[in-house]
């Protein structure tokens, strides 16, 4: 028995002074001045007590050409716990391998290593043309506890799907209770621009902004949302990065499309001028979509406050300096063009606090902060029966968040397995004092407890989607639990 005493419980319902009693792995009681006799007490005086954060966009142990993302399921989930995240959904699949193989490989990567609970999305690169076969495949995903997929409209050589494939996926997925996520960039246009830039000798990191401008994000959002509206499917846009992309989301909604969208801290805190420094330094800021302008940052913050964006995830995909220098091309000792710099930033440890800076700045209410980082991700991705709120019966995934603690976000103060931090010059106010995962304290004062590897469990999810994870009416999909 553990009682979290004297804090302010915050969830989207509101904020109130309350204690939280935990028995084993579950929350059993929430209320003022609970009897703590015989229980271990965790003092939360002066702190916010919030549901553990959920990061629905990570890439642990992901091979990218000659290199691999630096965090595996052990180091990545330990870092997550230190920063207040108690559940991640990682993208299973590295390319065009069959889903059975991708899922088996990702289970092997995570099993026995994860410190916190985890689920998988599957990356889908092909969908059977026969509707019965397509339906069966998506129902198999659900039977495996995977109720969300991602399709890429970019990267023609590795991952991109055409419109017909996306349409088949939307139809089959929605019937099965699977939410379709898209990486929204017009990949053919990005490749055309890239070839043009390289031919003109523009190989430096800053050229990335010209190769992948906001218009190609907006175009892909429009195309995907149009298809989704046609077939009556919801659509979740990952890592929305620009004001133009946001405008495309608004237009699609006005035309009747059910579009959900997330953004990531890098698009809220960093801008494209970071790509203009010395090449090796600039390389540390390469991600896709690329960093944008200040006006984009502003638009995204406003959309988080207004409810136009549903969630903040990270797209956590860190690399070491050495691997960034080496580049993705096999056999090359060093990258020779921006296209060969492995793209992705560390983020799984810093998201909860970075979004909290929006509360400090008056851009977000505390309730909205919790909604964006925990409750909405749980609801949209089929975890709301176990996670995303502080109420009896839920998993005891709880963060005691000290709103006054300060932390400098340099690589040495953090636990992600990389030697550089895109926020190295930033000191945040507000950091987890304690992170509890299914009843166990897994981090204290931003430092991990010992012996965490392997205690995280695979979360078999039921239906995902804007209906809040309920299977669609009349569906014959099986359910399973973790
Ligand atoms: Mn990603």
Short mmCIF file of N, CA and C in Angstrom, two decimals, residues 17-152:
data_model
loop_
_atom_site.label_atom_id
_atom_site.label_comp_id
_atom_site.label_asym_id
_atom_site.label_seq_id
_atom_site.Cartn_x
_atom_site.Cartn_y
_atom_site.Cartn_z
N UNK A 17 -7.22 19.31 -4.34
CA UNK A 17 -6.34 18.77 -3.32
C UNK A 17 -6.83 17.38 -2.99
N UNK A 18 -5.98 16.39 -3.18
CA UNK A 18 -6.41 15.01 -2.90
C UNK A 18 -5.21 14.10 -2.70
N UNK A 19 -5.42 13.06 -1.90
CA UNK A 19 -4.44 12.00 -1.76
C UNK A 19 -4.82 10.87 -2.73
N UNK A 20 -3.84 10.04 -3.02
CA UNK A 20 -4.10 8.90 -3.90
C UNK A 20 -3.60 7.65 -3.21
N UNK A 21 -4.50 6.67 -3.04
CA UNK A 21 -4.08 5.41 -2.41
C UNK A 21 -3.89 4.36 -3.49
N UNK A 22 -2.74 3.69 -3.40
CA UNK A 22 -2.37 2.67 -4.37
C UNK A 22 -2.27 1.34 -3.65
N UNK A 23 -2.92 0.30 -4.20
CA UNK A 23 -2.76 -1.03 -3.65
C UNK A 23 -2.22 -1.91 -4.78
N UNK A 24 -1.02 -2.43 -4.58
CA UNK A 24 -0.41 -3.21 -5.65
C UNK A 24 -0.17 -2.34 -6.87
N UNK A 25 -0.75 -2.73 -7.99
CA UNK A 25 -0.49 -2.01 -9.24
C UNK A 25 -1.58 -1.00 -9.59
N UNK A 26 -2.62 -0.91 -8.75
CA UNK A 26 -3.77 -0.08 -9.11
C UNK A 26 -4.01 1.05 -8.14
N UNK A 27 -4.68 2.09 -8.66
CA UNK A 27 -5.20 3.15 -7.80
C UNK A 27 -6.49 2.62 -7.18
N UNK A 28 -6.62 2.75 -5.85
CA UNK A 28 -7.86 2.26 -5.23
C UNK A 28 -8.72 3.37 -4.65
N UNK A 29 -8.13 4.53 -4.36
CA UNK A 29 -8.93 5.59 -3.76
C UNK A 29 -8.28 6.94 -4.04
N UNK A 30 -9.12 7.93 -4.34
CA UNK A 30 -8.64 9.30 -4.55
C UNK A 30 -9.54 10.21 -3.75
N UNK A 31 -8.97 11.00 -2.85
CA UNK A 31 -9.82 11.89 -2.06
C UNK A 31 -9.00 12.67 -1.05
N UNK A 32 -9.63 13.62 -0.40
CA UNK A 32 -8.90 14.43 0.56
C UNK A 32 -8.58 13.65 1.84
N UNK A 33 -7.39 13.85 2.33
CA UNK A 33 -6.97 13.32 3.63
C UNK A 33 -7.32 11.86 3.86
N UNK A 34 -6.83 11.01 2.99
CA UNK A 34 -7.07 9.57 3.14
C UNK A 34 -6.28 9.04 4.34
N UNK A 35 -6.83 8.01 4.94
CA UNK A 35 -6.16 7.33 6.05
C UNK A 35 -4.93 6.60 5.50
N UNK A 36 -3.75 6.97 6.01
CA UNK A 36 -2.52 6.39 5.48
C UNK A 36 -1.90 5.39 6.46
N UNK A 37 -2.65 4.99 7.50
CA UNK A 37 -2.03 4.11 8.50
C UNK A 37 -1.68 2.76 7.88
N UNK A 38 -0.48 2.33 8.15
CA UNK A 38 0.00 1.06 7.61
C UNK A 38 0.51 1.15 6.19
N UNK A 39 0.38 2.34 5.59
CA UNK A 39 0.84 2.48 4.20
C UNK A 39 2.16 3.23 4.16
N UNK A 40 2.90 2.98 3.11
CA UNK A 40 4.07 3.80 2.82
C UNK A 40 3.54 5.14 2.31
N UNK A 41 4.18 6.25 2.72
CA UNK A 41 3.67 7.57 2.31
C UNK A 41 4.68 8.27 1.43
N UNK A 42 4.20 8.78 0.32
CA UNK A 42 5.03 9.61 -0.55
C UNK A 42 4.49 11.04 -0.45
N UNK A 43 5.31 11.93 0.07
CA UNK A 43 4.86 13.30 0.31
C UNK A 43 4.85 14.08 -1.00
N UNK A 44 3.66 14.56 -1.38
CA UNK A 44 3.52 15.33 -2.62
C UNK A 44 3.15 16.78 -2.32
N UNK A 45 3.45 17.21 -1.10
CA UNK A 45 3.12 18.59 -0.72
C UNK A 45 3.73 19.60 -1.68
N UNK A 46 2.91 20.52 -2.17
CA UNK A 46 3.39 21.53 -3.09
C UNK A 46 3.54 21.06 -4.53
N UNK A 47 3.24 19.79 -4.77
CA UNK A 47 3.45 19.23 -6.12
C UNK A 47 2.12 18.92 -6.81
N UNK A 48 2.21 18.75 -8.13
CA UNK A 48 1.06 18.33 -8.92
C UNK A 48 1.11 16.81 -9.06
N UNK A 49 -0.03 16.17 -8.90
CA UNK A 49 -0.11 14.72 -9.01
C UNK A 49 -0.92 14.41 -10.26
N UNK A 50 -0.22 13.87 -11.26
CA UNK A 50 -0.84 13.74 -12.59
C UNK A 50 -0.72 12.31 -13.09
N UNK A 51 -1.59 11.94 -14.04
CA UNK A 51 -1.43 10.60 -14.63
C UNK A 51 -0.11 10.52 -15.39
N UNK A 52 0.57 9.40 -15.31
CA UNK A 52 1.84 9.22 -16.02
C UNK A 52 1.68 9.60 -17.48
N UNK A 53 2.70 10.26 -18.01
CA UNK A 53 2.62 10.72 -19.39
C UNK A 53 2.74 9.53 -20.35
N UNK A 54 2.11 9.67 -21.50
CA UNK A 54 2.10 8.62 -22.52
C UNK A 54 2.65 9.21 -23.81
N UNK A 55 3.71 8.60 -24.31
CA UNK A 55 4.35 9.09 -25.54
C UNK A 55 4.02 8.10 -26.67
N UNK A 56 3.19 8.54 -27.59
CA UNK A 56 2.71 7.63 -28.63
C UNK A 56 3.57 7.66 -29.89
N UNK A 57 4.77 8.21 -29.79
CA UNK A 57 5.61 8.26 -30.99
C UNK A 57 7.09 8.15 -30.61
N UNK A 58 7.57 6.91 -30.50
CA UNK A 58 9.00 6.70 -30.24
C UNK A 58 9.57 5.73 -31.27
N UNK A 59 10.89 5.82 -31.43
CA UNK A 59 11.63 4.91 -32.32
C UNK A 59 12.83 4.38 -31.56
N UNK A 60 12.61 3.34 -30.77
CA UNK A 60 13.73 2.72 -30.04
C UNK A 60 14.37 1.66 -30.94
N UNK A 61 15.71 1.61 -30.87
CA UNK A 61 16.45 0.50 -31.48
C UNK A 61 16.08 0.35 -32.96
N UNK A 62 16.00 1.47 -33.65
CA UNK A 62 15.55 1.46 -35.05
C UNK A 62 16.74 1.54 -36.00
N UNK A 63 16.93 0.53 -36.83
CA UNK A 63 18.00 0.62 -37.82
C UNK A 63 17.65 1.65 -38.91
N UNK A 64 18.60 2.54 -39.19
CA UNK A 64 18.42 3.53 -40.26
C UNK A 64 19.68 3.49 -41.12
N UNK A 65 19.64 2.71 -42.18
CA UNK A 65 20.83 2.53 -43.01
C UNK A 65 21.98 1.98 -42.19
N UNK A 66 23.11 2.66 -42.23
CA UNK A 66 24.32 2.16 -41.58
C UNK A 66 24.33 2.37 -40.06
N UNK A 67 23.37 3.15 -39.55
CA UNK A 67 23.34 3.42 -38.11
C UNK A 67 22.01 2.96 -37.50
N UNK A 68 21.83 3.27 -36.21
CA UNK A 68 20.65 2.80 -35.50
C UNK A 68 20.35 3.81 -34.41
N UNK A 69 19.06 4.04 -34.12
CA UNK A 69 18.73 5.01 -33.08
C UNK A 69 19.39 4.57 -31.77
N UNK A 70 19.87 5.54 -31.01
CA UNK A 70 20.81 5.24 -29.92
C UNK A 70 20.15 4.60 -28.70
N UNK A 71 18.89 4.90 -28.44
CA UNK A 71 18.21 4.31 -27.29
C UNK A 71 17.58 2.98 -27.68
N UNK A 72 17.82 1.96 -26.87
CA UNK A 72 17.06 0.72 -27.04
C UNK A 72 15.90 0.75 -26.04
N UNK A 73 15.18 -0.36 -25.91
CA UNK A 73 14.00 -0.35 -25.05
C UNK A 73 14.35 -0.18 -23.57
N UNK A 74 15.59 -0.56 -23.20
CA UNK A 74 15.96 -0.39 -21.80
C UNK A 74 16.33 1.07 -21.52
N UNK A 75 17.32 1.59 -22.22
CA UNK A 75 17.76 2.96 -21.94
C UNK A 75 16.64 3.97 -22.25
N UNK A 76 15.89 3.72 -23.31
CA UNK A 76 14.83 4.65 -23.70
C UNK A 76 13.71 4.72 -22.68
N UNK A 77 13.32 3.56 -22.15
CA UNK A 77 12.21 3.58 -21.20
C UNK A 77 12.67 4.06 -19.82
N UNK A 78 13.93 3.84 -19.48
CA UNK A 78 14.45 4.39 -18.22
C UNK A 78 14.47 5.92 -18.31
N UNK A 79 14.94 6.44 -19.43
CA UNK A 79 14.94 7.90 -19.63
C UNK A 79 13.51 8.44 -19.59
N UNK A 80 12.60 7.71 -20.22
CA UNK A 80 11.19 8.12 -20.21
C UNK A 80 10.69 8.25 -18.77
N UNK A 81 10.97 7.23 -17.97
CA UNK A 81 10.51 7.23 -16.57
C UNK A 81 11.08 8.43 -15.81
N UNK A 82 12.35 8.73 -16.03
CA UNK A 82 12.98 9.87 -15.34
C UNK A 82 12.25 11.17 -15.66
N UNK A 83 11.73 11.27 -16.87
CA UNK A 83 11.04 12.48 -17.29
C UNK A 83 9.54 12.44 -17.07
N UNK A 84 9.00 11.38 -16.46
CA UNK A 84 7.58 11.35 -16.13
C UNK A 84 6.70 10.62 -17.12
N UNK A 85 7.31 9.87 -18.03
CA UNK A 85 6.52 9.09 -18.99
C UNK A 85 6.46 7.64 -18.53
N UNK A 86 5.25 7.10 -18.46
CA UNK A 86 5.07 5.75 -17.93
C UNK A 86 4.54 4.76 -18.97
N UNK A 87 4.36 5.24 -20.19
CA UNK A 87 3.95 4.32 -21.26
C UNK A 87 4.37 4.91 -22.60
N UNK A 88 4.90 4.08 -23.46
CA UNK A 88 5.25 4.54 -24.81
C UNK A 88 4.58 3.62 -25.83
N UNK A 89 4.29 4.17 -27.00
CA UNK A 89 3.90 3.32 -28.13
C UNK A 89 4.95 3.54 -29.21
N UNK A 90 5.68 2.47 -29.51
CA UNK A 90 6.80 2.53 -30.43
C UNK A 90 6.35 2.00 -31.80
N UNK A 91 7.00 2.48 -32.85
CA UNK A 91 6.64 2.05 -34.20
C UNK A 91 7.40 0.79 -34.57
N UNK A 92 6.66 -0.32 -34.71
CA UNK A 92 7.28 -1.59 -35.10
C UNK A 92 7.42 -1.63 -36.61
N UNK A 93 8.61 -1.97 -37.06
CA UNK A 93 8.87 -2.07 -38.50
C UNK A 93 9.94 -1.09 -38.90
N UNK A 94 10.88 -1.58 -39.70
CA UNK A 94 12.01 -0.74 -40.11
C UNK A 94 11.96 -0.44 -41.60
N UNK A 95 11.08 -1.12 -42.33
CA UNK A 95 11.04 -0.93 -43.78
C UNK A 95 9.84 -1.66 -44.34
N UNK A 96 10.06 -2.45 -45.37
CA UNK A 96 8.94 -3.13 -46.02
C UNK A 96 8.84 -4.60 -45.61
N UNK A 97 9.35 -4.96 -44.44
CA UNK A 97 9.24 -6.35 -43.99
C UNK A 97 7.77 -6.67 -43.68
N UNK A 98 7.39 -7.97 -43.78
CA UNK A 98 5.99 -8.32 -43.47
C UNK A 98 5.66 -7.98 -42.01
N UNK A 99 4.39 -7.60 -41.74
CA UNK A 99 4.01 -7.20 -40.39
C UNK A 99 4.27 -8.28 -39.34
N UNK A 100 4.10 -9.55 -39.71
CA UNK A 100 4.36 -10.63 -38.74
C UNK A 100 5.80 -10.55 -38.26
N UNK A 101 6.70 -10.31 -39.21
CA UNK A 101 8.12 -10.25 -38.88
C UNK A 101 8.43 -8.99 -38.06
N UNK A 102 7.84 -7.85 -38.46
CA UNK A 102 8.08 -6.59 -37.74
C UNK A 102 7.65 -6.73 -36.28
N UNK A 103 6.48 -7.32 -36.09
CA UNK A 103 5.94 -7.43 -34.73
C UNK A 103 6.80 -8.38 -33.89
N UNK A 104 7.21 -9.49 -34.49
CA UNK A 104 8.05 -10.45 -33.76
C UNK A 104 9.37 -9.77 -33.36
N UNK A 105 9.97 -9.06 -34.31
CA UNK A 105 11.24 -8.39 -34.05
C UNK A 105 11.10 -7.38 -32.92
N UNK A 106 10.00 -6.58 -32.94
CA UNK A 106 9.84 -5.54 -31.91
C UNK A 106 9.54 -6.14 -30.53
N UNK A 107 8.78 -7.24 -30.52
CA UNK A 107 8.58 -7.92 -29.23
C UNK A 107 9.92 -8.39 -28.67
N UNK A 108 10.77 -8.90 -29.54
CA UNK A 108 12.09 -9.36 -29.08
C UNK A 108 12.95 -8.21 -28.56
N UNK A 109 12.84 -7.05 -29.21
CA UNK A 109 13.61 -5.88 -28.77
C UNK A 109 13.17 -5.43 -27.37
N UNK A 110 11.86 -5.51 -27.12
CA UNK A 110 11.31 -4.92 -25.89
C UNK A 110 11.28 -5.90 -24.72
N UNK A 111 11.02 -7.15 -25.01
CA UNK A 111 10.79 -8.13 -23.95
C UNK A 111 12.01 -8.25 -23.04
N UNK A 112 11.74 -8.16 -21.74
CA UNK A 112 12.84 -8.30 -20.78
C UNK A 112 13.70 -7.07 -20.64
N UNK A 113 13.39 -5.99 -21.35
CA UNK A 113 14.23 -4.80 -21.30
C UNK A 113 13.49 -3.54 -20.85
N UNK A 114 12.21 -3.42 -21.23
CA UNK A 114 11.48 -2.18 -20.97
C UNK A 114 11.25 -1.97 -19.47
N UNK A 115 11.44 -0.73 -19.04
CA UNK A 115 11.25 -0.37 -17.63
C UNK A 115 9.83 0.09 -17.35
N UNK A 116 9.12 0.53 -18.37
CA UNK A 116 7.73 0.97 -18.24
C UNK A 116 6.91 0.25 -19.31
N UNK A 117 5.59 0.40 -19.22
CA UNK A 117 4.71 -0.31 -20.16
C UNK A 117 4.85 0.26 -21.56
N UNK A 118 4.56 -0.58 -22.54
CA UNK A 118 4.75 -0.18 -23.93
C UNK A 118 3.74 -0.88 -24.83
N UNK A 119 3.46 -0.24 -25.93
CA UNK A 119 2.66 -0.85 -26.98
C UNK A 119 3.35 -0.61 -28.30
N UNK A 120 2.76 -1.16 -29.35
CA UNK A 120 3.32 -0.97 -30.70
C UNK A 120 2.26 -0.45 -31.65
N UNK A 121 2.68 0.44 -32.56
CA UNK A 121 1.97 0.68 -33.81
C UNK A 121 2.70 -0.18 -34.84
N UNK A 122 2.02 -0.53 -35.92
CA UNK A 122 2.73 -1.19 -37.01
C UNK A 122 2.88 -0.22 -38.17
N UNK A 123 4.04 -0.27 -38.81
CA UNK A 123 4.25 0.50 -40.03
C UNK A 123 3.74 -0.34 -41.19
N UNK A 124 2.80 0.22 -41.95
CA UNK A 124 2.18 -0.52 -43.05
C UNK A 124 2.67 0.05 -44.38
N UNK A 125 3.22 -0.82 -45.21
CA UNK A 125 3.74 -0.35 -46.51
C UNK A 125 2.99 -0.98 -47.68
N UNK A 126 2.07 -1.94 -47.36
CA UNK A 126 1.33 -2.59 -48.46
C UNK A 126 0.06 -3.14 -47.86
N UNK A 127 -1.03 -3.08 -48.64
CA UNK A 127 -2.34 -3.56 -48.18
C UNK A 127 -2.93 -4.44 -49.28
N UNK A 128 -3.39 -5.65 -48.96
CA UNK A 128 -3.95 -6.52 -50.00
C UNK A 128 -5.07 -5.83 -50.78
N UNK A 129 -5.12 -6.11 -52.08
CA UNK A 129 -6.17 -5.49 -52.92
C UNK A 129 -7.52 -6.13 -52.65
N UNK A 130 -7.52 -7.40 -52.28
CA UNK A 130 -8.78 -8.08 -51.96
C UNK A 130 -9.29 -7.57 -50.61
N UNK A 131 -10.50 -6.97 -50.59
CA UNK A 131 -11.01 -6.38 -49.34
C UNK A 131 -11.11 -7.38 -48.20
N UNK A 132 -11.45 -8.63 -48.51
CA UNK A 132 -11.57 -9.64 -47.45
C UNK A 132 -10.21 -9.90 -46.82
N UNK A 133 -9.22 -9.99 -47.69
CA UNK A 133 -7.86 -10.23 -47.21
C UNK A 133 -7.34 -9.04 -46.39
N UNK A 134 -7.64 -7.84 -46.89
CA UNK A 134 -7.21 -6.63 -46.18
C UNK A 134 -7.89 -6.58 -44.81
N UNK A 135 -9.18 -6.89 -44.78
CA UNK A 135 -9.92 -6.88 -43.52
C UNK A 135 -9.33 -7.88 -42.53
N UNK A 136 -9.01 -9.06 -43.04
CA UNK A 136 -8.45 -10.10 -42.17
C UNK A 136 -7.12 -9.66 -41.59
N UNK A 137 -6.33 -8.99 -42.42
CA UNK A 137 -5.02 -8.55 -41.92
C UNK A 137 -5.16 -7.55 -40.77
N UNK A 138 -6.07 -6.58 -40.95
CA UNK A 138 -6.22 -5.57 -39.88
C UNK A 138 -6.86 -6.19 -38.64
N UNK A 139 -7.74 -7.18 -38.82
CA UNK A 139 -8.29 -7.86 -37.63
C UNK A 139 -7.21 -8.66 -36.92
N UNK A 140 -6.26 -9.16 -37.68
CA UNK A 140 -5.12 -9.86 -37.05
C UNK A 140 -4.30 -8.87 -36.21
N UNK A 141 -4.09 -7.65 -36.72
CA UNK A 141 -3.38 -6.64 -35.94
C UNK A 141 -4.08 -6.46 -34.58
N UNK A 142 -5.41 -6.33 -34.64
CA UNK A 142 -6.17 -6.11 -33.39
C UNK A 142 -6.01 -7.30 -32.46
N UNK A 143 -6.04 -8.51 -33.03
CA UNK A 143 -5.90 -9.71 -32.18
C UNK A 143 -4.53 -9.75 -31.52
N UNK A 144 -3.55 -9.06 -32.12
CA UNK A 144 -2.21 -8.97 -31.54
C UNK A 144 -2.08 -7.77 -30.60
N UNK A 145 -3.17 -7.05 -30.38
CA UNK A 145 -3.13 -5.90 -29.47
C UNK A 145 -2.58 -4.64 -30.11
N UNK A 146 -2.52 -4.63 -31.44
CA UNK A 146 -2.00 -3.46 -32.16
C UNK A 146 -3.17 -2.79 -32.87
N UNK A 147 -3.61 -1.64 -32.37
CA UNK A 147 -4.83 -1.03 -32.89
C UNK A 147 -4.55 0.33 -33.54
N UNK A 148 -3.31 0.51 -34.01
CA UNK A 148 -2.98 1.71 -34.77
C UNK A 148 -1.84 1.36 -35.71
N UNK A 149 -1.88 1.98 -36.87
CA UNK A 149 -0.84 1.75 -37.88
C UNK A 149 -0.37 3.09 -38.40
N UNK A 150 0.81 3.09 -38.99
CA UNK A 150 1.27 4.32 -39.65
C UNK A 150 1.61 4.01 -41.10
N UNK A 151 1.17 4.90 -41.98
CA UNK A 151 1.56 4.84 -43.38
C UNK A 151 2.33 6.11 -43.70
N UNK A 152 3.35 5.95 -44.53
CA UNK A 152 4.21 7.07 -44.91
C UNK A 152 3.84 7.58 -46.30
#
